[in-house]
PDB file of C-alpha atoms in Angstrom:
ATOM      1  CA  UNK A  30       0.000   0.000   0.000  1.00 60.00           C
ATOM      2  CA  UNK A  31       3.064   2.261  -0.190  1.00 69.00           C
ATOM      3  CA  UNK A  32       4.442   2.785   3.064  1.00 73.00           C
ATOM      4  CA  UNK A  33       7.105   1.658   5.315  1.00 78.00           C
ATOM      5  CA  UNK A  34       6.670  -1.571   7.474  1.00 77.00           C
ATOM      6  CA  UNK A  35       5.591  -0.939  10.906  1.00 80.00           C
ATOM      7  CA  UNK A  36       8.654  -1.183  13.343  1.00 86.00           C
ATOM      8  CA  UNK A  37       8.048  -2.999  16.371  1.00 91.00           C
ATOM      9  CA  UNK A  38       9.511  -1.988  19.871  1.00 94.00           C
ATOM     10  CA  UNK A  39      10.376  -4.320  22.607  1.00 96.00           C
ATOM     11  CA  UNK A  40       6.435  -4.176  23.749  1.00 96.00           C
ATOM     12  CA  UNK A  41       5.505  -5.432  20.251  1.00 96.00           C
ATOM     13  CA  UNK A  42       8.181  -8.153  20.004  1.00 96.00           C
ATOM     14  CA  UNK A  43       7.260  -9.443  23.539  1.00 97.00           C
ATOM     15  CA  UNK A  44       3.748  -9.558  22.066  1.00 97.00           C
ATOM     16  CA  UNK A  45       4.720 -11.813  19.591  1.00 96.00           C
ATOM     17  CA  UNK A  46       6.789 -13.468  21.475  1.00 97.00           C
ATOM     18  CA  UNK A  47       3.910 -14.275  24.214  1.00 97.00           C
ATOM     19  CA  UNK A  48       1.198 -14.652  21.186  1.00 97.00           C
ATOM     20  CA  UNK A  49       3.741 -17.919  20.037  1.00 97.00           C
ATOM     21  CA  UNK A  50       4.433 -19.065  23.144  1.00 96.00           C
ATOM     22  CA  UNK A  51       0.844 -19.333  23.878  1.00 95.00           C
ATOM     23  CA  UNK A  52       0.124 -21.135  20.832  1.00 94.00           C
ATOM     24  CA  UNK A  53       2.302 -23.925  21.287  1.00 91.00           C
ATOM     25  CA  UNK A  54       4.766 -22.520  18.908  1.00 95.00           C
ATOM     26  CA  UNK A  55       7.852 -22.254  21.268  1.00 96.00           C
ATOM     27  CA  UNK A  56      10.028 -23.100  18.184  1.00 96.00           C
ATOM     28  CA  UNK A  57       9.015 -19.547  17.026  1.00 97.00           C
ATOM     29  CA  UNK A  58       9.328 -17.908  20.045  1.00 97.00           C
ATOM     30  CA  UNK A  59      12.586 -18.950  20.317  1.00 96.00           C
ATOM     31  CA  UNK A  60      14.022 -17.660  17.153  1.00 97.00           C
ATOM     32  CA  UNK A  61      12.048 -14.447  17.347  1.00 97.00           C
ATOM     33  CA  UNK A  62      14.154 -14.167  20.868  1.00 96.00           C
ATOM     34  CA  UNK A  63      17.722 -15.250  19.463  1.00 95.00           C
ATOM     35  CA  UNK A  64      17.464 -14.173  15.677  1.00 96.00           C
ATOM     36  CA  UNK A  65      14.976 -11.728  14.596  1.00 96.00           C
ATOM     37  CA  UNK A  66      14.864  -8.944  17.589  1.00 96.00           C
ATOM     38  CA  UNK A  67      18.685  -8.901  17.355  1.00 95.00           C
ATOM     39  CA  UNK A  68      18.620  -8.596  14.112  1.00 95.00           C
ATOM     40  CA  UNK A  69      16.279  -5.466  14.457  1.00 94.00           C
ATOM     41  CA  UNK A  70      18.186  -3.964  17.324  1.00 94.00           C
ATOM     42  CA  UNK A  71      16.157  -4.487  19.553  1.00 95.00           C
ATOM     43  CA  UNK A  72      17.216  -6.322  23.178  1.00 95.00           C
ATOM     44  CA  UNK A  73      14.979  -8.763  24.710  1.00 96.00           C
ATOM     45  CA  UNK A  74      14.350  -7.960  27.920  1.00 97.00           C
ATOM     46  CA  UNK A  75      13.503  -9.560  31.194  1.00 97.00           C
ATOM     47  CA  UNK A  76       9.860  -9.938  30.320  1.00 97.00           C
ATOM     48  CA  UNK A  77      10.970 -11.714  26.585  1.00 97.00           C
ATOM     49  CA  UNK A  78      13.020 -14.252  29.014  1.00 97.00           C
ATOM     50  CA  UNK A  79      10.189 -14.976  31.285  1.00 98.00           C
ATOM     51  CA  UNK A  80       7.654 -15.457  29.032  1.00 98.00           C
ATOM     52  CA  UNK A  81      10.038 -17.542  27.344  1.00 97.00           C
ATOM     53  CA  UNK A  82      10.884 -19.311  30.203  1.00 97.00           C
ATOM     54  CA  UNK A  83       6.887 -19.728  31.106  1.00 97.00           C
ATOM     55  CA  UNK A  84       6.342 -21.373  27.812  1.00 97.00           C
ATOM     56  CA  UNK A  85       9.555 -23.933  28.331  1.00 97.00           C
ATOM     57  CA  UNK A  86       7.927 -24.550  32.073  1.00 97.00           C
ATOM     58  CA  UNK A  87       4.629 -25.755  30.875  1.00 96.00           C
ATOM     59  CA  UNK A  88       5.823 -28.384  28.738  1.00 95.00           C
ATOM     60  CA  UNK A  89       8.677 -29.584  31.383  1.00 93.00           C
ATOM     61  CA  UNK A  90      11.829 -28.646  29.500  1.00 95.00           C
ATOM     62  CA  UNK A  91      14.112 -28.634  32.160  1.00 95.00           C
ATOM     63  CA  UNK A  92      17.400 -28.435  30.007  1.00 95.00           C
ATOM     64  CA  UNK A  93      16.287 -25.517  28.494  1.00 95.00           C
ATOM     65  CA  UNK A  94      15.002 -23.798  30.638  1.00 96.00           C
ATOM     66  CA  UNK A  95      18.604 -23.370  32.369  1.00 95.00           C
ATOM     67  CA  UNK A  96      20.000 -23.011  29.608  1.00 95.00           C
ATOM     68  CA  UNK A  97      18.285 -19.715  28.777  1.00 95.00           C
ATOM     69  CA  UNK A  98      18.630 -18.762  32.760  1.00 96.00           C
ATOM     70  CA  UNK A  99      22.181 -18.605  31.788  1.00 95.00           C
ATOM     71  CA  UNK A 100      21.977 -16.684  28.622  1.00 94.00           C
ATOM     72  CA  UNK A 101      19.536 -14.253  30.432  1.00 96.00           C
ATOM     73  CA  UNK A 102      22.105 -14.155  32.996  1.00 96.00           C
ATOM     74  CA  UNK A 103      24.733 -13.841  31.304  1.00 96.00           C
ATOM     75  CA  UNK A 104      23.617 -10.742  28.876  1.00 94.00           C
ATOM     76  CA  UNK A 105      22.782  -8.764  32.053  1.00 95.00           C
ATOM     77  CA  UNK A 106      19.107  -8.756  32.332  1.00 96.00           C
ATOM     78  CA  UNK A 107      17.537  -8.937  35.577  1.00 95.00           C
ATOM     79  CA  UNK A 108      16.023 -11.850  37.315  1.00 96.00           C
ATOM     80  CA  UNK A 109      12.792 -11.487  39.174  1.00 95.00           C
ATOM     81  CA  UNK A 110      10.136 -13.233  40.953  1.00 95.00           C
ATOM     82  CA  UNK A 111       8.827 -14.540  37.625  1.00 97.00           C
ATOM     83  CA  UNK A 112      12.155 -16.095  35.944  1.00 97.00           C
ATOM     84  CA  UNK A 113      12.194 -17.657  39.910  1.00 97.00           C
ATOM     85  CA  UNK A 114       8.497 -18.584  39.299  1.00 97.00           C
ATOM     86  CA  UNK A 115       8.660 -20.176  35.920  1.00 97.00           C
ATOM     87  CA  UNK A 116      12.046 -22.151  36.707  1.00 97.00           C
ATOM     88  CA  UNK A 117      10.292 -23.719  39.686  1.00 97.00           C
ATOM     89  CA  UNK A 118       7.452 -24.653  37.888  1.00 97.00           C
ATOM     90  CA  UNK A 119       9.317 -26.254  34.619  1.00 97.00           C
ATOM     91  CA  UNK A 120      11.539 -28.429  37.279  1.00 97.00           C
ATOM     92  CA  UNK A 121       7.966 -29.033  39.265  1.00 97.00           C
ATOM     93  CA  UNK A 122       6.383 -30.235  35.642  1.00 96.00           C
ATOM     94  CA  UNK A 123       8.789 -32.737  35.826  1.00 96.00           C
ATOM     95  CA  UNK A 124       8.771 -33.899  39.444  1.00 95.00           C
ATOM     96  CA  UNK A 125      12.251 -32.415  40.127  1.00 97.00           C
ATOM     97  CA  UNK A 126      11.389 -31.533  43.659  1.00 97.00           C
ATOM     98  CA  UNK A 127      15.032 -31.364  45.036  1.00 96.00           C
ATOM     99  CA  UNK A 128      16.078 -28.857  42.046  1.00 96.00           C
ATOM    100  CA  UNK A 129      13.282 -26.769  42.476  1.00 97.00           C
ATOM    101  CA  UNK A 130      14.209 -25.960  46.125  1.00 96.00           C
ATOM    102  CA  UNK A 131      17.926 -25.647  44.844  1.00 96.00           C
ATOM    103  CA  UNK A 132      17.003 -23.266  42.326  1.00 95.00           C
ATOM    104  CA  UNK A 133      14.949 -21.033  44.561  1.00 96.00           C
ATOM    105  CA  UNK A 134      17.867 -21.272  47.078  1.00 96.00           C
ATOM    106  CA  UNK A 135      20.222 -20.424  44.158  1.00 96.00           C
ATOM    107  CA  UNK A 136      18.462 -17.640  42.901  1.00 96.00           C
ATOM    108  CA  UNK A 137      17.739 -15.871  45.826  1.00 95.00           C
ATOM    109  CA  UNK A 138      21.877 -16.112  46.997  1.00 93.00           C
ATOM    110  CA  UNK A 139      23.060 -15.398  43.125  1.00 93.00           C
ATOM    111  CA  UNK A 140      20.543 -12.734  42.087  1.00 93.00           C
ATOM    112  CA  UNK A 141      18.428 -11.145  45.464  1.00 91.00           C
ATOM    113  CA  UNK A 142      14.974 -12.535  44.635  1.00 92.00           C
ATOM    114  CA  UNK A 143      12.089 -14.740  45.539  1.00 94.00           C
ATOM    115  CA  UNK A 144       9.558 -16.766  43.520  1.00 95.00           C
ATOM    116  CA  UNK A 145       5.787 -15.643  44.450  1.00 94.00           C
ATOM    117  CA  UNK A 146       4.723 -17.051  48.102  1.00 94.00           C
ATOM    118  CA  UNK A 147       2.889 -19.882  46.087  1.00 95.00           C
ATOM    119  CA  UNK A 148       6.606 -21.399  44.569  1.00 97.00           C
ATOM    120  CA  UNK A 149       7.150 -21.893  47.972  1.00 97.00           C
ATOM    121  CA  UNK A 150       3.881 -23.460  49.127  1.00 97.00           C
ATOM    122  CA  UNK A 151       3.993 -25.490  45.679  1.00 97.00           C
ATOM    123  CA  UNK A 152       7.641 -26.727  46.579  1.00 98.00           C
ATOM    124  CA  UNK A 153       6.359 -28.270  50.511  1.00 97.00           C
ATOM    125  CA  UNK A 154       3.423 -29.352  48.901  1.00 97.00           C
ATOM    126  CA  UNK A 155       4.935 -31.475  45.905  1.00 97.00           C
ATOM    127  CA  UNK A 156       7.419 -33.040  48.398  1.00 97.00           C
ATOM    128  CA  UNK A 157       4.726 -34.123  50.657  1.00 97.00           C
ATOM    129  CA  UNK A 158       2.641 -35.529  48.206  1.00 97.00           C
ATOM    130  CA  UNK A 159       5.310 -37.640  47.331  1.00 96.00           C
ATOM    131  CA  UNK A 160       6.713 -38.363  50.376  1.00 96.00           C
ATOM    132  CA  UNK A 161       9.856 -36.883  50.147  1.00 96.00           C
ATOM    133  CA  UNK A 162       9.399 -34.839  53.954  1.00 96.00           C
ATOM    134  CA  UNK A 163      12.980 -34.424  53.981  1.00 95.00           C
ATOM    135  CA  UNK A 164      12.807 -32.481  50.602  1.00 96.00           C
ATOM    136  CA  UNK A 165      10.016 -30.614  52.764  1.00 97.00           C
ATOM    137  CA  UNK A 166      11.699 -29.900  55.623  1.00 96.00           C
ATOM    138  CA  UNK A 167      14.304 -28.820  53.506  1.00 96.00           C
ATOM    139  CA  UNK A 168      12.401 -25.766  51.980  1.00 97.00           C
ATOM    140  CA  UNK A 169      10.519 -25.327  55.560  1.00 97.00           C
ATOM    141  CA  UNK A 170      14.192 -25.088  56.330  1.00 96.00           C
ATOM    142  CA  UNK A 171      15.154 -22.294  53.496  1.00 96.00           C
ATOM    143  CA  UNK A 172      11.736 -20.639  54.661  1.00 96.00           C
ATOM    144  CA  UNK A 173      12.794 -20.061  58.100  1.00 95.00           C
ATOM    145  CA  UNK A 174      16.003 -18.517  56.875  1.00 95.00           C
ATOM    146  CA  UNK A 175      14.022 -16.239  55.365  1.00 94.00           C
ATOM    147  CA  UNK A 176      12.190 -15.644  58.838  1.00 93.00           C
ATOM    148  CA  UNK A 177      15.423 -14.676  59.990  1.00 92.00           C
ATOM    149  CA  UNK A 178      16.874 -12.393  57.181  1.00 91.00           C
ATOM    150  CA  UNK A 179      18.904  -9.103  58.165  1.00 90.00           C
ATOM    151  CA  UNK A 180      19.466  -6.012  55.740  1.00 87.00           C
ATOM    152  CA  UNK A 181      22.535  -5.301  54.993  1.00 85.00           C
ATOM    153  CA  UNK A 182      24.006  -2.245  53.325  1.00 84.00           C
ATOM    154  CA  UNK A 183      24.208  -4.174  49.896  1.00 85.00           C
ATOM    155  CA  UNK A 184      20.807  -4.878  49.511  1.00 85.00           C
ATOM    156  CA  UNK A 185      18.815  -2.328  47.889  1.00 86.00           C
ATOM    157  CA  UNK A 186      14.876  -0.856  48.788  1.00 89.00           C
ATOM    158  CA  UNK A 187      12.949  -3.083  47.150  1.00 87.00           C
ATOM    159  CA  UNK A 188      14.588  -6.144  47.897  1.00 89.00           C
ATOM    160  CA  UNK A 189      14.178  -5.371  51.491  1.00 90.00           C
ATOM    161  CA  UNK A 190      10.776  -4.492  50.840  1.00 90.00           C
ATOM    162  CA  UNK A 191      10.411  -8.038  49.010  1.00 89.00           C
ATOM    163  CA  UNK A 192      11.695  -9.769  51.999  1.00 91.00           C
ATOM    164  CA  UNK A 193       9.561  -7.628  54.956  1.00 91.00           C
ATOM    165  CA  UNK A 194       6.672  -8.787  52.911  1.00 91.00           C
ATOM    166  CA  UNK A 195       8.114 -12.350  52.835  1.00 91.00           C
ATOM    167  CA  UNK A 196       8.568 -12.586  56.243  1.00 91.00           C
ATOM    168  CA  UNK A 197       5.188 -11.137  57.072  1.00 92.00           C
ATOM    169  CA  UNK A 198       3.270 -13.245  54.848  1.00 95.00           C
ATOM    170  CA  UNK A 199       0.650 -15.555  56.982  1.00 96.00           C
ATOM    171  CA  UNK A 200       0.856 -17.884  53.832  1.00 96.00           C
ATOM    172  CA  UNK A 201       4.612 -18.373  54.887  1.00 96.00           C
ATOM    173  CA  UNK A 202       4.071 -18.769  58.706  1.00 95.00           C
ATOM    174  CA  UNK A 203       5.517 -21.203  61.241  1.00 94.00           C
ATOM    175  CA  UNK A 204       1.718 -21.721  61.697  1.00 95.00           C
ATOM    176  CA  UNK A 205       0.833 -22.114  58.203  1.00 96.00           C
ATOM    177  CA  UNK A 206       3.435 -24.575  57.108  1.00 96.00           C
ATOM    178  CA  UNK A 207       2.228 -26.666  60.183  1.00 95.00           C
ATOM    179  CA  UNK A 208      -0.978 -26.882  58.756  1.00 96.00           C
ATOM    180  CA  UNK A 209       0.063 -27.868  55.487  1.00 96.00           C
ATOM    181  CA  UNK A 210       2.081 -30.819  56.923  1.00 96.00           C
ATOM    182  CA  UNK A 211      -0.581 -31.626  58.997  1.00 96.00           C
ATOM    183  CA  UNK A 212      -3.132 -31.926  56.189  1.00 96.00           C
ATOM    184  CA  UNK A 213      -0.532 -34.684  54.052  1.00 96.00           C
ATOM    185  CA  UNK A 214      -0.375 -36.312  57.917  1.00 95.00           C
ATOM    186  CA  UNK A 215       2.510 -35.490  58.668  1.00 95.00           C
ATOM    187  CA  UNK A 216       4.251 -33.558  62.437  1.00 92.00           C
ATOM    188  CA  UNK A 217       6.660 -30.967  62.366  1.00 91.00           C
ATOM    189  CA  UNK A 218       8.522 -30.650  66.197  1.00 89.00           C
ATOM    190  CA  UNK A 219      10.078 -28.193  67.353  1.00 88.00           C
ATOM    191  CA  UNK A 220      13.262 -29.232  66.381  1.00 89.00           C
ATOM    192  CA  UNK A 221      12.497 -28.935  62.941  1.00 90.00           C
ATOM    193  CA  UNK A 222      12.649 -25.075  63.916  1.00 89.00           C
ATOM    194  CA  UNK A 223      15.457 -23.038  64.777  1.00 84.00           C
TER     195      UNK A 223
END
């Protein structure tokens, strides 16, 4: 008709990107993320990752879904409580219950953030499910670290403010995660609390 091509921004690519993902074409996705927004100039950013990351979740590809943890890493752009959110889910998908309370640890010590309050919930209730209530304890374990976090002068506003809300959330409570064992039948004593 005579003019120019519309030029996308980073708002349109991600829309593509997230219009793929949804439609079961990853594969497209993908190469929109390592070929075509390049190619344009355009830098994918941490919402390209995580919907990215989302997509590889829902169909369980755990290999993957490192894989472009690292890349996202590695090019600078930020981590947040959804790259935490999805990567817990995809190792979830696949029953992975140990690595999904490693890579929440992991996360949080490499990059200062949390999944949602659900990840965590998710993580116990997996575990006890399938009776892995050391993997359980384990998390209850990381929880109650979190309890416990200090400030320091590293850490920045709003990861304190992400933490104060952690550590306030009833979800997340000493009473709360008895209840949830409870409900699978199992105790915790107080020596599973420090």
């Amino acid at each position: 008709c005579g003019h120019d091509p519309i030029e996308l921004d980073i708002v349109g690519w991600n829309i593509l990107i997230k219009a793929c993902c949804r439609r079961g074409a990853i594969h497209r996705a993908l190469k929109i993320l390592n070929e075509t927004m390049p190619q344009k100039g355009v830098e994918p950013d941490t919402y390209s990752y995580n919907t990215i990351l989302a997509a590889l979740a829902r169909v369980g590809d755990t290999r993957y879904l490192q894989e472009y943890l690292i890349g996202m890493t590695n090019k600078g752009v930020k981590v947040d409580k959804y790259t935490a959110q999805a990567m817990v889910d995809g190792f979830l998908n696949v029953g992975d219950i140990q690595g999904a309370t490693s890579l929440v640890q992991d996360i949080f010590n490499q990059h200062d953030t949390l999944p949602p309050y659900t990840s965590h919930l998710k993580i116990i209730e997996f575990a006890l499910a399938n009776g892995l209530i050391f993997e359980a304890k384990r998390h209850v374990y990381f929880i109650q670290q979190l309890w416990k976090w200090q400030p320091s002068q590293h850490h920045d506003e709003k990861f304190c403010q992400l933490m104060e809300e952690t550590k306030r959330n009833p979800k997340l409570s000493r009473e709360a995660v008895l209840k949830l064992f409870r409900y699978f039948g199992e105790d915790l004593s107080d020596q599973d609390f420090f």
